[in-house]
mmCIF file of C-alpha atoms and ligand atoms in Angstrom:
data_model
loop_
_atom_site.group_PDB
_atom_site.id
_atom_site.type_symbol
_atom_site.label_atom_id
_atom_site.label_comp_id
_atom_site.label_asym_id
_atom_site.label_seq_id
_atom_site.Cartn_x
_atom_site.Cartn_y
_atom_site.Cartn_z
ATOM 1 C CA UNK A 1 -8.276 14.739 21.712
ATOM 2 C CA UNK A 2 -8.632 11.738 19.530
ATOM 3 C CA UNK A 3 -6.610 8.355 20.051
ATOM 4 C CA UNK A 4 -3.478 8.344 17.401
ATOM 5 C CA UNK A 5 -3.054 5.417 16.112
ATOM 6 C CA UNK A 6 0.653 4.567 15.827
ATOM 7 C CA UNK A 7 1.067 2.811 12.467
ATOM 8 C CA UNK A 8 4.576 3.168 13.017
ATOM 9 C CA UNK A 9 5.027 0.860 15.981
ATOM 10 C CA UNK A 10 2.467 -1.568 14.316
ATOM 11 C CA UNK A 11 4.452 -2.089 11.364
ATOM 12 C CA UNK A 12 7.479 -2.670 13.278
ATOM 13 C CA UNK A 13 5.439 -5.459 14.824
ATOM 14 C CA UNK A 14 4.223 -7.108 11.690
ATOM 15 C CA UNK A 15 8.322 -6.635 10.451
ATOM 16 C CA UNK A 16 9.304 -8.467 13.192
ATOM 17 C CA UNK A 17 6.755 -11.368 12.643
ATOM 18 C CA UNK A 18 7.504 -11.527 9.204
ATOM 19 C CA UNK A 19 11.464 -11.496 10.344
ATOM 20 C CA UNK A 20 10.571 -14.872 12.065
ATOM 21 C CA UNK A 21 9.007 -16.428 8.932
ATOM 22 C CA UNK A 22 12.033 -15.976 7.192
ATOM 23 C CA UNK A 23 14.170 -17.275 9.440
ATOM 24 C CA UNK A 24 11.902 -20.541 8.950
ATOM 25 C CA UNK A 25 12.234 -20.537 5.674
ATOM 26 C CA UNK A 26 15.744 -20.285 5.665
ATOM 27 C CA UNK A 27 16.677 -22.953 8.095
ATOM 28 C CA UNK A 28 13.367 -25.444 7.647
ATOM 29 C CA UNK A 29 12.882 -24.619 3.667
ATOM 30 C CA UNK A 30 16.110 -23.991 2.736
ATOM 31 C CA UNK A 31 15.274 -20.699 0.635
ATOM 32 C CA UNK A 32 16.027 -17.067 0.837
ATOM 33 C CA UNK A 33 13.036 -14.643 -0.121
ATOM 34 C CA UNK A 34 14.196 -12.678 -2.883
ATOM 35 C CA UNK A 35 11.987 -8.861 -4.115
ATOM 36 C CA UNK A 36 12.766 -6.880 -7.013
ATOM 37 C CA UNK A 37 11.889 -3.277 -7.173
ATOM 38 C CA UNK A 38 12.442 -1.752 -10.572
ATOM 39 C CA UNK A 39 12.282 2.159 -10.308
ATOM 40 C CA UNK A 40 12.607 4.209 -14.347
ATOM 41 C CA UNK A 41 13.980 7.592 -14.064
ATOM 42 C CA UNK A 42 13.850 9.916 -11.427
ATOM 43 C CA UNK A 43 10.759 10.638 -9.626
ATOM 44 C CA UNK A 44 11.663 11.817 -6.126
ATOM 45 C CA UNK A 45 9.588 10.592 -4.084
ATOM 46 C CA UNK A 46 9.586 6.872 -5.965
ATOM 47 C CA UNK A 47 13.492 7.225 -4.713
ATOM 48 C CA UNK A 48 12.207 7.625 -1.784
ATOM 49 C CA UNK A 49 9.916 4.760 -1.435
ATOM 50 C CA UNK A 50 12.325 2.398 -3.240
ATOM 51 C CA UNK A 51 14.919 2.987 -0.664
ATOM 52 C CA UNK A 52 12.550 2.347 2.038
ATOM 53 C CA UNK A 53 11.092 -1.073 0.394
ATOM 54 C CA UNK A 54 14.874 -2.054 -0.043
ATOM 55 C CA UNK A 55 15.655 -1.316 3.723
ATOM 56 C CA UNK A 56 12.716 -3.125 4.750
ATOM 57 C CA UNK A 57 14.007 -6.121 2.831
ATOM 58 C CA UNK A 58 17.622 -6.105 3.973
ATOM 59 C CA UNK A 59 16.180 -5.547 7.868
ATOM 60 C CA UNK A 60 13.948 -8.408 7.838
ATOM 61 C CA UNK A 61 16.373 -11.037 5.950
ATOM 62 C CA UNK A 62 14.747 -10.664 2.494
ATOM 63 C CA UNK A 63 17.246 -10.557 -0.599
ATOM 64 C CA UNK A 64 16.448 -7.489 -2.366
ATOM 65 C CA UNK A 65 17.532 -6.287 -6.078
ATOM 66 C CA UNK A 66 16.531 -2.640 -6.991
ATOM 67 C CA UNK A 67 17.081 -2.383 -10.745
ATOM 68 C CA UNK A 68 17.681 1.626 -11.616
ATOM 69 C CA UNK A 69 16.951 2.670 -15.070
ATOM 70 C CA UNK A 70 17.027 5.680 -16.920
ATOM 71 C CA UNK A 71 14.562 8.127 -17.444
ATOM 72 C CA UNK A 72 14.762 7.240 -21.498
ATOM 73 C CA UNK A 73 14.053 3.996 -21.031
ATOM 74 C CA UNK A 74 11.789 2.210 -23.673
ATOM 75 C CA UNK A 75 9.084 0.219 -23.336
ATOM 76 C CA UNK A 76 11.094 -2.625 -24.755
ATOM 77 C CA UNK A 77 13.826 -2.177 -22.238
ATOM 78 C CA UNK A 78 11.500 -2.381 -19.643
ATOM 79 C CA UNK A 79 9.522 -5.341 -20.386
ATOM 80 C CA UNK A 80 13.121 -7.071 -20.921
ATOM 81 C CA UNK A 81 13.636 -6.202 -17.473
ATOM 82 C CA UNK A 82 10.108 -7.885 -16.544
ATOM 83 C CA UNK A 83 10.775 -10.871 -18.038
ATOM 84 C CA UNK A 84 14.381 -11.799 -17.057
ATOM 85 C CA UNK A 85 12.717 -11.424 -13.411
ATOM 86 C CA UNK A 86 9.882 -13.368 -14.277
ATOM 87 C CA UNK A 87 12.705 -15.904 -15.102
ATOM 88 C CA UNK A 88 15.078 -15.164 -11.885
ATOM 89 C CA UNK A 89 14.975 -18.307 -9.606
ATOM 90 C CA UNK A 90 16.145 -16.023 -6.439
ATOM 91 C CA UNK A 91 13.526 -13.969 -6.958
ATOM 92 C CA UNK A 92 9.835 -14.766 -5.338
ATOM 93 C CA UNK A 93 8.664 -11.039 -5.422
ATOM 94 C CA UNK A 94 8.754 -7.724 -7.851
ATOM 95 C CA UNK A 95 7.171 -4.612 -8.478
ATOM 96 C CA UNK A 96 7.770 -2.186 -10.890
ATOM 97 C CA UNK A 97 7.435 1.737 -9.190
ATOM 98 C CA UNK A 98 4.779 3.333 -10.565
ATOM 99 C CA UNK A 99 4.338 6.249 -12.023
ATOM 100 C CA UNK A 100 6.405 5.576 -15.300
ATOM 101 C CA UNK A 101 8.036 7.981 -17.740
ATOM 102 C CA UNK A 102 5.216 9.135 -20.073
ATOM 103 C CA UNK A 103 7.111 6.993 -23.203
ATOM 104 C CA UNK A 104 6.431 3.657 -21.519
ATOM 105 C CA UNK A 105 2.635 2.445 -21.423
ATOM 106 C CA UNK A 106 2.209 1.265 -17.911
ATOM 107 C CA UNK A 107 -0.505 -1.729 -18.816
ATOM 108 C CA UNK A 108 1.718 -4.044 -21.096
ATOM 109 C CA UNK A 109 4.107 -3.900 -18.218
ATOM 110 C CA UNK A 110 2.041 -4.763 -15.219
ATOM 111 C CA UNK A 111 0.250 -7.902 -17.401
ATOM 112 C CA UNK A 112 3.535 -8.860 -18.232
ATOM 113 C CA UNK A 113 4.751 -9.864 -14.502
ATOM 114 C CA UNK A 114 4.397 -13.275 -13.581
ATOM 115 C CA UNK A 115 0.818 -13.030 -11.370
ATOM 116 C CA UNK A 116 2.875 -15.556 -8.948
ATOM 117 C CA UNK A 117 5.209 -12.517 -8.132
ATOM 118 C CA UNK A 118 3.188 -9.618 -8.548
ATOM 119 C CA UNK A 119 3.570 -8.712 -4.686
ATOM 120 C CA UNK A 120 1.899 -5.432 -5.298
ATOM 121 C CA UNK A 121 -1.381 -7.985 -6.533
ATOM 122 C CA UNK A 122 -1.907 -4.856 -9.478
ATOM 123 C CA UNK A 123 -2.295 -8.281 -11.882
ATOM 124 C CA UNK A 124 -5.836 -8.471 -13.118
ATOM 125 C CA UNK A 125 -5.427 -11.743 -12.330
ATOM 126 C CA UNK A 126 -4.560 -10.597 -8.592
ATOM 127 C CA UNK A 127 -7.474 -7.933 -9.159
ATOM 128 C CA UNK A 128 -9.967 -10.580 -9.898
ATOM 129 C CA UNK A 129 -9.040 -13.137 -7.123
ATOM 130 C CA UNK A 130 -9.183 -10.259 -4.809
ATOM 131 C CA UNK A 131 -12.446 -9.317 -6.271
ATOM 132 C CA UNK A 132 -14.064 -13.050 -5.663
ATOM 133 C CA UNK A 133 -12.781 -13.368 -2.461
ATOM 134 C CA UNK A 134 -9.730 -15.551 -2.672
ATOM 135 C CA UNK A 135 -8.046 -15.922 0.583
ATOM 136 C CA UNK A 136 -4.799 -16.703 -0.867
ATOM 137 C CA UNK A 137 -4.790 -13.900 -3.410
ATOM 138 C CA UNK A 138 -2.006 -10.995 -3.057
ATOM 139 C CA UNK A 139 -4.314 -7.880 -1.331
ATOM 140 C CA UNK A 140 -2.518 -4.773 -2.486
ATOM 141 C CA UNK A 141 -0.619 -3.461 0.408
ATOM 142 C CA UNK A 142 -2.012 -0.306 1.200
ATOM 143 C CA UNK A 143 -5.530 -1.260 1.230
ATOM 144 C CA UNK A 144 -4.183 -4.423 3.162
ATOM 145 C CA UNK A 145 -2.731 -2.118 5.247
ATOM 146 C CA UNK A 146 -5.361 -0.492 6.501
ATOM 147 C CA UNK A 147 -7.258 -3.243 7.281
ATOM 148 C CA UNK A 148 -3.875 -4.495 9.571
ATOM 149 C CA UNK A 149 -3.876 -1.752 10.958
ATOM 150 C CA UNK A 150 -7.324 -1.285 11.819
ATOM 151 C CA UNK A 151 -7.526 -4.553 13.631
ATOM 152 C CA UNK A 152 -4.256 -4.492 15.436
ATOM 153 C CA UNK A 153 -5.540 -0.831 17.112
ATOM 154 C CA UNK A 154 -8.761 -2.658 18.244
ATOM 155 C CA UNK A 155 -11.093 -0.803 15.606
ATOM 156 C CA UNK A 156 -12.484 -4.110 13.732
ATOM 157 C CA UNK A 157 -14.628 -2.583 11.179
ATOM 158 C CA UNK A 158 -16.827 -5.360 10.906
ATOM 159 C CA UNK A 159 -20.321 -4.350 11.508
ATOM 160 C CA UNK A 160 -19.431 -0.345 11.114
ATOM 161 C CA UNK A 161 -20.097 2.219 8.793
ATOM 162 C CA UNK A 162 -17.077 2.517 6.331
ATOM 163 C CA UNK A 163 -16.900 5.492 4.236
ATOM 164 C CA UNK A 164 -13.746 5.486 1.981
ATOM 165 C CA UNK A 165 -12.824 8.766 0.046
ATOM 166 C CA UNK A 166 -11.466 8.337 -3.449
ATOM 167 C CA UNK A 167 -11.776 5.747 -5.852
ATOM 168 C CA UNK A 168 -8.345 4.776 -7.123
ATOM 169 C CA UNK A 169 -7.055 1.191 -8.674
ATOM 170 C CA UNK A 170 -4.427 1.127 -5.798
ATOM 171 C CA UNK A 171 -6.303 2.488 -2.964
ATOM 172 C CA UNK A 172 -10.085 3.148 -2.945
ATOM 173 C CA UNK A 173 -11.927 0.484 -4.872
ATOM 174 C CA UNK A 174 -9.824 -2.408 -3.719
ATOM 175 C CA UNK A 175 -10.237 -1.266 0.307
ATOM 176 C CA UNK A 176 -13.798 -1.059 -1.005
ATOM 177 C CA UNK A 177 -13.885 -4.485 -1.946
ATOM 178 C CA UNK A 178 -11.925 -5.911 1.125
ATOM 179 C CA UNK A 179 -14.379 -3.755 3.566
ATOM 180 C CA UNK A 180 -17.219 -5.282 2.660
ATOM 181 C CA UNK A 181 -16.186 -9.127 2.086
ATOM 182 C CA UNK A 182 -17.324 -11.939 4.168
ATOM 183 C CA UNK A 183 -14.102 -12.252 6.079
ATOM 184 C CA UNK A 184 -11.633 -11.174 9.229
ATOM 185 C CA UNK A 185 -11.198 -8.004 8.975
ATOM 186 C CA UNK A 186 -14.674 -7.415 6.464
ATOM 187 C CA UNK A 187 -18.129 -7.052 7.047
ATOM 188 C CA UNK A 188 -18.384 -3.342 6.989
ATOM 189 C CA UNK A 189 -20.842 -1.617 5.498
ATOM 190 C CA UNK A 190 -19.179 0.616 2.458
ATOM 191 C CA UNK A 191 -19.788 3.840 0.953
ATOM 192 C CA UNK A 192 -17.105 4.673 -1.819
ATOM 193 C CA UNK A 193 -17.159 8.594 -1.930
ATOM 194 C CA UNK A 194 -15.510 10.461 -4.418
ATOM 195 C CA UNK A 195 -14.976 14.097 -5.582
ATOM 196 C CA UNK A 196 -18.210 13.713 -7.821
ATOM 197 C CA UNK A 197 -20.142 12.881 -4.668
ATOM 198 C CA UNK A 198 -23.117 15.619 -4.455
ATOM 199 C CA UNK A 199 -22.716 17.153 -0.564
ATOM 200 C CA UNK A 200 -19.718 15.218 0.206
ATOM 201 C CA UNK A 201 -19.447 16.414 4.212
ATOM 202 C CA UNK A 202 -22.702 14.807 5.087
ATOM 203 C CA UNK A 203 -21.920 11.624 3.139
ATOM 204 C CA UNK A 204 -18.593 11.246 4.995
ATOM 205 C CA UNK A 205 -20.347 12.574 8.450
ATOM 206 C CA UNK A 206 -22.296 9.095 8.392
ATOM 207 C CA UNK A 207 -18.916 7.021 8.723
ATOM 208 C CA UNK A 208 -18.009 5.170 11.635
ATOM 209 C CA UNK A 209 -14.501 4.797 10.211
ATOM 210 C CA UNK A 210 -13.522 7.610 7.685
ATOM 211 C CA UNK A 211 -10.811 6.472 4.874
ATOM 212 C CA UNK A 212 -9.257 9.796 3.396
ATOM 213 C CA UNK A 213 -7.518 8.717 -0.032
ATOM 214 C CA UNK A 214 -8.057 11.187 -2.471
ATOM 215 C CA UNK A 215 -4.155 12.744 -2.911
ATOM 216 C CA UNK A 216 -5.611 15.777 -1.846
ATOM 217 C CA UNK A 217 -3.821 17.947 0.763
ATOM 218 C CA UNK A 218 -6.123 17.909 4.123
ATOM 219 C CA UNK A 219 -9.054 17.494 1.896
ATOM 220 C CA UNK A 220 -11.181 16.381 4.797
ATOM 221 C CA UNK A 221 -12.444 19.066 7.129
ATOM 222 C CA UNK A 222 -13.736 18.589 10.657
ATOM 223 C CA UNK A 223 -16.998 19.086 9.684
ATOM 224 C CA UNK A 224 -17.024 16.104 7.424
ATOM 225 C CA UNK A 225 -16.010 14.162 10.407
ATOM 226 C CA UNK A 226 -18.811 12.539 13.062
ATOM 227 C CA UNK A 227 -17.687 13.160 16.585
ATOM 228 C CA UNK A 228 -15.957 10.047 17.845
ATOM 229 C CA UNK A 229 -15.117 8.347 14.045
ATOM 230 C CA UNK A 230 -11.790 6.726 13.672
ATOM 231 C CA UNK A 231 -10.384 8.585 10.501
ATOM 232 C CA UNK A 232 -7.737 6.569 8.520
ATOM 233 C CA UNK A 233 -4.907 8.912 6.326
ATOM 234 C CA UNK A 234 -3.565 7.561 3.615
ATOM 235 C CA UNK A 235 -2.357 10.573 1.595
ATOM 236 C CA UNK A 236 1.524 11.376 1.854
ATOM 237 C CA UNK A 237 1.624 14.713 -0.256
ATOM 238 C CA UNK A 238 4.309 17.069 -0.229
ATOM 239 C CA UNK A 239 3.559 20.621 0.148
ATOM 240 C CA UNK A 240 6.009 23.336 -0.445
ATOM 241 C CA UNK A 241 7.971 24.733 2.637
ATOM 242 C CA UNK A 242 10.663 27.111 2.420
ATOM 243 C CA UNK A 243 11.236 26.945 6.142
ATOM 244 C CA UNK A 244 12.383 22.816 6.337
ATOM 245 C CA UNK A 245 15.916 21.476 5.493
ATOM 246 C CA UNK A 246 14.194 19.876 2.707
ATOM 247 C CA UNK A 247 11.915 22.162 1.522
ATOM 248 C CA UNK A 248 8.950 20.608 1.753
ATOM 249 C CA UNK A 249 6.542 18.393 4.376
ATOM 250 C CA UNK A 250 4.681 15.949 4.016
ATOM 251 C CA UNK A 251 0.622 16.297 4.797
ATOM 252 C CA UNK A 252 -1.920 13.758 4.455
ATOM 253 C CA UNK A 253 -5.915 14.097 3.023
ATOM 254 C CA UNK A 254 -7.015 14.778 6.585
ATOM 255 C CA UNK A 255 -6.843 18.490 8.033
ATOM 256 C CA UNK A 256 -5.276 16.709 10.883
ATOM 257 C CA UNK A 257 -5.217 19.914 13.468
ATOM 258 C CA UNK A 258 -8.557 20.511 13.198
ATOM 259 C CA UNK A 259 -10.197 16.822 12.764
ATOM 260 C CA UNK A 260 -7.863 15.283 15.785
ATOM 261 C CA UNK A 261 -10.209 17.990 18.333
ATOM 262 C CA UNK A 262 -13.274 15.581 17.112
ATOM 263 C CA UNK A 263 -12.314 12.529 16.322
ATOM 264 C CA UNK A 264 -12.410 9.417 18.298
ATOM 265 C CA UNK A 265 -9.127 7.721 16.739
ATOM 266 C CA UNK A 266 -6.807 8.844 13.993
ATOM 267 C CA UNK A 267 -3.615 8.043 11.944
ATOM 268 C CA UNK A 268 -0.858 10.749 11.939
ATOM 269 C CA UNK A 269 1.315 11.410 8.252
ATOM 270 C CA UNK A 270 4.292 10.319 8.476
ATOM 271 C CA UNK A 271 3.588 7.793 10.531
ATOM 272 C CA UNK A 272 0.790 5.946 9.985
ATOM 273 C CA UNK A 273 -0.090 3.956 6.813
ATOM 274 C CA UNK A 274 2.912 4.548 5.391
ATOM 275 C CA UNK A 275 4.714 2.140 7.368
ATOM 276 C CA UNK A 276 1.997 -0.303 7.263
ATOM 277 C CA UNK A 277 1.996 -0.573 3.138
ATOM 278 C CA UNK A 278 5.876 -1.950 3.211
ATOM 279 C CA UNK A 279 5.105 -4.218 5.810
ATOM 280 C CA UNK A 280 1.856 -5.968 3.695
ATOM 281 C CA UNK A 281 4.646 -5.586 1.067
ATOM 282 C CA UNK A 282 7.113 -7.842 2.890
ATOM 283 C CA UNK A 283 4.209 -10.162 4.110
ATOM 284 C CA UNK A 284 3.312 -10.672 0.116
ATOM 285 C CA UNK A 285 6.571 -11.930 -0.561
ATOM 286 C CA UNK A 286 6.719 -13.930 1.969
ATOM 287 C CA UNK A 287 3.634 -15.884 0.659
ATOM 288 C CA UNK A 288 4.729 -15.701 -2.783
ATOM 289 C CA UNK A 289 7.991 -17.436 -1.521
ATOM 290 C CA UNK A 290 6.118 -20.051 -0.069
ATOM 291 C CA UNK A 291 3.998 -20.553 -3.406
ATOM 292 C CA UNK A 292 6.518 -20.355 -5.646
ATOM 293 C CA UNK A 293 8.797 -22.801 -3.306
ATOM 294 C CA UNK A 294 5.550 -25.034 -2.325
ATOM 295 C CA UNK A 295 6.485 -24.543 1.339
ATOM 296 C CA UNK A 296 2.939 -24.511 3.308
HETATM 297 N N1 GUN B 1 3.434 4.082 -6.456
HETATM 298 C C1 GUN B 1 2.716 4.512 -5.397
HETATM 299 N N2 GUN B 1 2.320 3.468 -4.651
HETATM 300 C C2 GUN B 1 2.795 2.362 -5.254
HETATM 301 C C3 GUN B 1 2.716 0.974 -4.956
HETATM 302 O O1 GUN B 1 2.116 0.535 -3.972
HETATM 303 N N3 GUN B 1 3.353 0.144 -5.821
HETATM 304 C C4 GUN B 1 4.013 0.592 -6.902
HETATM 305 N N4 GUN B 1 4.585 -0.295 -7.690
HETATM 306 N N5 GUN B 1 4.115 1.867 -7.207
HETATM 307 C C5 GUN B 1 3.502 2.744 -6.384
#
């Protein structure tokens, strides 16, 4: 049975190192790291994640705002909202939950944030330094995530055989990019697979390390999986099921009964790069903090 790698107890790790920093810049810099989260209407699981970012905050010593607007709410409204907090001297990080109500036009808004704050680095700005390498750019945090997370569990993918499944903004083309960089936690060899990929089992059977982010239920089979690969979940879907308190449970993109008999290391859902995602989160804004407050 494969290795599980518990993303969990890593992220309370990174939480607790971040913690520290804040303390510091409390006491040594005098300032208070402050994130917004802006959630529109009422996607459930957005809920969700808000309340988790906000908890996150609050445990580690960050100041956190969540701004809660309606489901009606107008493009205008929103980039209001943008702007005040571009404007907010107490706070040093925001992001606004994605997805938005259909009405609002999700590109206006996410040019509109200040690039210093954009913690979630979805900026083209951010984009682009991420793109050319900047070491000091914001690294979205799931695809930061995984890299953490891949380190701290002793699977350095430098010099390995990274096949990445699905191609999205957030997830799949920025990991892509990271992967393969000349830096710590880089020099992999990358393959970005996708569901247009012709024979898609064989392509991911090559990977040394097997990224599954397609927000597909357990998408990937065993038999897309080489014996011994470290396999890396990132989906959270829910799937209907009448027999939990809540009605549903979550599953990732990785059939995880099936690919843990073959595997050589592998992230459970919930559990595993969940947790990791708001912890790069925090870690952002504690380095926009220090930007924005020119605190080394
Ligand atoms: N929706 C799903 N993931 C994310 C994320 O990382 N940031 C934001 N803002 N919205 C999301």
């Amino acid at each position: 049975m494969a290795e599980v790698i518990d993303g969990k107890r890593i992220a309370a790790e990174i939480r607790q190192e971040v913690k520290q920093q804040v303390d510091e810049l409390k006491t040594k810099g005098g300032v208070t790291p402050g994130l917004a989260v802006v959630l529109v209407g009422d996607h459930p699981a957005s809920a969700v994640y808000v309340r988790m970012k906000a908890k996150a905050c609050e445990e580690v010593g960050i100041y956190s705002r969540v701004i809660r607007m309606p489901q009606e709410t107008s493009q205008s409204e929103l980039e209001n909202v943008v702007d005040e907090l571009n404007g907010d001297e107490a706070i040093h990080g925001m992001l606004v939950q994605l997805p938005l109500p259909p009405q609002i036009e999700e590109k206006p808004i996410i040019w509109r944030i200040a690039p210093e704050k954009d913690v979630d680095g979805f900026h083209p700005m951010n984009v682009g330094r991420v793109m050319i390498g900047d070491p000091d750019a914001f690294r979205p945090a799931t695809p930061a995530g995984v890299i953490e997370l891949l380190m701290r569990s002793g699977h350095n993918p430098e010099g390995k055989r990274v096949t990445i499944v699905g191609r999205s903004n957030i997830v799949g083309r920025p990991l892509a990019v990271l992967l393969s960089q000349k830096m710590k936690g880089g020099n992999a060899t990358v393959t970005l697979a996708h569901s247009r990929t012709p024979d898609l089992p064989a392509v991911l059977r090559e990977a040394d390390i097997l990224v599954a982010a397609i927000g597909v239920p357990e998408f990937v089979k065993a038999d897309s999986v080489k014996p011994g690969a470290v396999v890396i979940d990132v989906g959270t879907n829910r799937v209907d099921d009448p027999s939990t308190e809540k009605g549903y449970r979550l599953v990732g993109d990785v059939a995880y009964d099936e690919v843990s008999k073959i595997a050589g290391a592998i992230t459970p859902v919930p559990g595993g790069v969940g947790p990791m995602t708001i912890a790069m989160l925090l870690s952002n804004c504690i380095a926009a903090t220090r930007v924005i407050s020119s605190i080394p």
